Coordinates of C-alpha atoms in Angstrom, one line a residue:
X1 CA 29.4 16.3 -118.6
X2 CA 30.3 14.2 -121.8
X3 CA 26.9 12.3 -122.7
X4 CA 27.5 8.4 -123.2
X5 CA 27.4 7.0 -126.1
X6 CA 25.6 3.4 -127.0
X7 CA 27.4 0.4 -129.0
X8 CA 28.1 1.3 -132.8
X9 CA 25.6 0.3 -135.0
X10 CA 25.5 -3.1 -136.6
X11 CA 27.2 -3.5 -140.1
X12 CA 24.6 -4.8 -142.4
X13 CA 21.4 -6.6 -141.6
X14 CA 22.0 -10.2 -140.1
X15 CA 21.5 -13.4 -142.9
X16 CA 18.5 -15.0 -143.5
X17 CA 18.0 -18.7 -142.0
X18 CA 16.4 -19.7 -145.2
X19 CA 18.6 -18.7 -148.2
X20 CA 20.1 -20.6 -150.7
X21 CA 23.8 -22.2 -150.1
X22 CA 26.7 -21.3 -152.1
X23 CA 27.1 -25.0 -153.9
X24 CA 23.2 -25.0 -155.6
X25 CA 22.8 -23.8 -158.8
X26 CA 21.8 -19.8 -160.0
X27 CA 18.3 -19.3 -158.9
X28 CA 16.3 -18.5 -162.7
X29 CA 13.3 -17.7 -160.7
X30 CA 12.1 -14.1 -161.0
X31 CA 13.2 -13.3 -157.4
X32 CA 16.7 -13.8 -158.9
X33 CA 16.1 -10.9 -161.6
X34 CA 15.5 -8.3 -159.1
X35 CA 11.4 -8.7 -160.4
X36 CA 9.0 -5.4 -160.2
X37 CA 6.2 -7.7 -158.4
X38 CA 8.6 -7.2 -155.7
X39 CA 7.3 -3.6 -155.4
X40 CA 4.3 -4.7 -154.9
X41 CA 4.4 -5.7 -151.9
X42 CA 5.1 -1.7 -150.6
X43 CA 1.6 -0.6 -152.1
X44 CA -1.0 0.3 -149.9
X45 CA -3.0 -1.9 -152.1
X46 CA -0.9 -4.8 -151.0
X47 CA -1.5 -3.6 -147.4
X48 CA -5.2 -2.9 -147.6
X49 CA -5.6 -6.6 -149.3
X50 CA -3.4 -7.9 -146.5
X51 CA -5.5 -6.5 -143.3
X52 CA -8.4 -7.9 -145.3
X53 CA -7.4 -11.7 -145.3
X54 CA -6.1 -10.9 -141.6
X55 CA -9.4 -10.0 -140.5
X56 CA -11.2 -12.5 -142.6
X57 CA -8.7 -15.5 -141.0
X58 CA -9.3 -13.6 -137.2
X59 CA -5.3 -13.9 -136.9
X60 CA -5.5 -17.6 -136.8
X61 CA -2.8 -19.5 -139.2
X62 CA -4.5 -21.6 -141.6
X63 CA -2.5 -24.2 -141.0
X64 CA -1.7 -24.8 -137.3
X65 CA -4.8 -23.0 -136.2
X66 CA -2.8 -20.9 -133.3
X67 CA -4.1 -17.6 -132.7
X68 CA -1.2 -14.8 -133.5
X69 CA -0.3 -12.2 -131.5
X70 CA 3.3 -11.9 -132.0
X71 CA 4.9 -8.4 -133.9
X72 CA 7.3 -9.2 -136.2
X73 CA 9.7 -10.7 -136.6
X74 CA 8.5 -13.2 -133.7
X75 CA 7.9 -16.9 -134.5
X76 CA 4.1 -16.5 -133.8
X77 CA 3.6 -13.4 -136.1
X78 CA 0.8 -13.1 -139.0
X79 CA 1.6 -13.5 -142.6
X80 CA 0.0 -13.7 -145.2
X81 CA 0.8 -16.2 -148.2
X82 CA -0.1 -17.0 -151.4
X83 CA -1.4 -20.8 -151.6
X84 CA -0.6 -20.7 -155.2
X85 CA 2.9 -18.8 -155.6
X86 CA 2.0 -16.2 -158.0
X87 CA 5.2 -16.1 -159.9
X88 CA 4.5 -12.6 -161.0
X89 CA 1.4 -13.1 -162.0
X90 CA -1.0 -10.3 -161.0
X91 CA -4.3 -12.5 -160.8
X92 CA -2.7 -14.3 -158.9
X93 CA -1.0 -12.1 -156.5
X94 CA -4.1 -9.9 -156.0
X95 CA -6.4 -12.8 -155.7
X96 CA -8.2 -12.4 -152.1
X97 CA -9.0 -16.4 -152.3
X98 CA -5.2 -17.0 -153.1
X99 CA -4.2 -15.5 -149.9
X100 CA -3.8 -17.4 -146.2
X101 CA -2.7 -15.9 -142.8
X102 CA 0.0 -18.5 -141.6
X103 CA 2.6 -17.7 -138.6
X104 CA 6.0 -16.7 -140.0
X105 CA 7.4 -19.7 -138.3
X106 CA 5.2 -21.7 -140.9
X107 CA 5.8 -19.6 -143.5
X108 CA 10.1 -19.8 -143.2
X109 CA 9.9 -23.5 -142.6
X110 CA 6.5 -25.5 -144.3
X111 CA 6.0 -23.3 -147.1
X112 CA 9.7 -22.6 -148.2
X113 CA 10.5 -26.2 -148.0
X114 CA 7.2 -26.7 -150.3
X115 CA 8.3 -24.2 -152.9
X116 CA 12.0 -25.7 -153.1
X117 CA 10.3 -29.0 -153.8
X118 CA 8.3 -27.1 -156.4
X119 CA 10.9 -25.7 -158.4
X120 CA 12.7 -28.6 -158.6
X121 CA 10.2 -30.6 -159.8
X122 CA 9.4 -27.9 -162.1
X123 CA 13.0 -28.3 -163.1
X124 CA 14.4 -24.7 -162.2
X125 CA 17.1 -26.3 -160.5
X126 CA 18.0 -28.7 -163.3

């Protein structure tokens, strides 16, 4: 007997609900130049500093105080952001009091829409 097969697999990954729309300007942030602090975020420094502010925060979002037990990507899912965006900066990036647990529903909504505001009053976007 022929074994079933499943749907095909999806073509690409689906598109961010926070991104940038095609009418503003080139991004001149380092995210745009394909930055090596991106890399790390793979190190299991990165992930032994992360557990560390989990623990320290008890899973609670800094800024809602709800508890988070979600896995991501759910609403109610720990992550941990910088206060201060680091910019590529390592102090900052690896600075323990720098870091917050916040639920990635704060983190794709509150905090993005703080940083936008911040480069454009940094004029990045000007």
């Amino acid at each position: 007997m022929a074994k079933l097969k499943g749907p095909p697999p999806l073509i690409g990954a689906p598109r961010s609900k926070v991104g940038w729309a095609a009418d503003e300007p080139v991004r001149t942030d380092a995210r745009s130049s394909g930055a090596a602090w991106r890399a790390w975020y793979k190190t299991a420094r990165w992930r032994a500093l992360r557990q560390q502010v989990l623990i320290r925060d008890a899973y609670t979002c800094q800024r809602t105080g709800q508890v988070l037990g979600g896995r991501y990507p759910a609403p109610d899912s720990p992550t941990v952001n910088h206060k201060r965006p680091h910019r590529g900066s390592a102090e900052l990036f690896w600075d323990i009091d720098n870091l917050e647990t916040v639920s990635k529903a704060v983190h794709d909504s509150e905090i993005q829409r703080e940083e936008q505001v911040s480069l454009h009053h940094r004029g990045v976007w000007d």
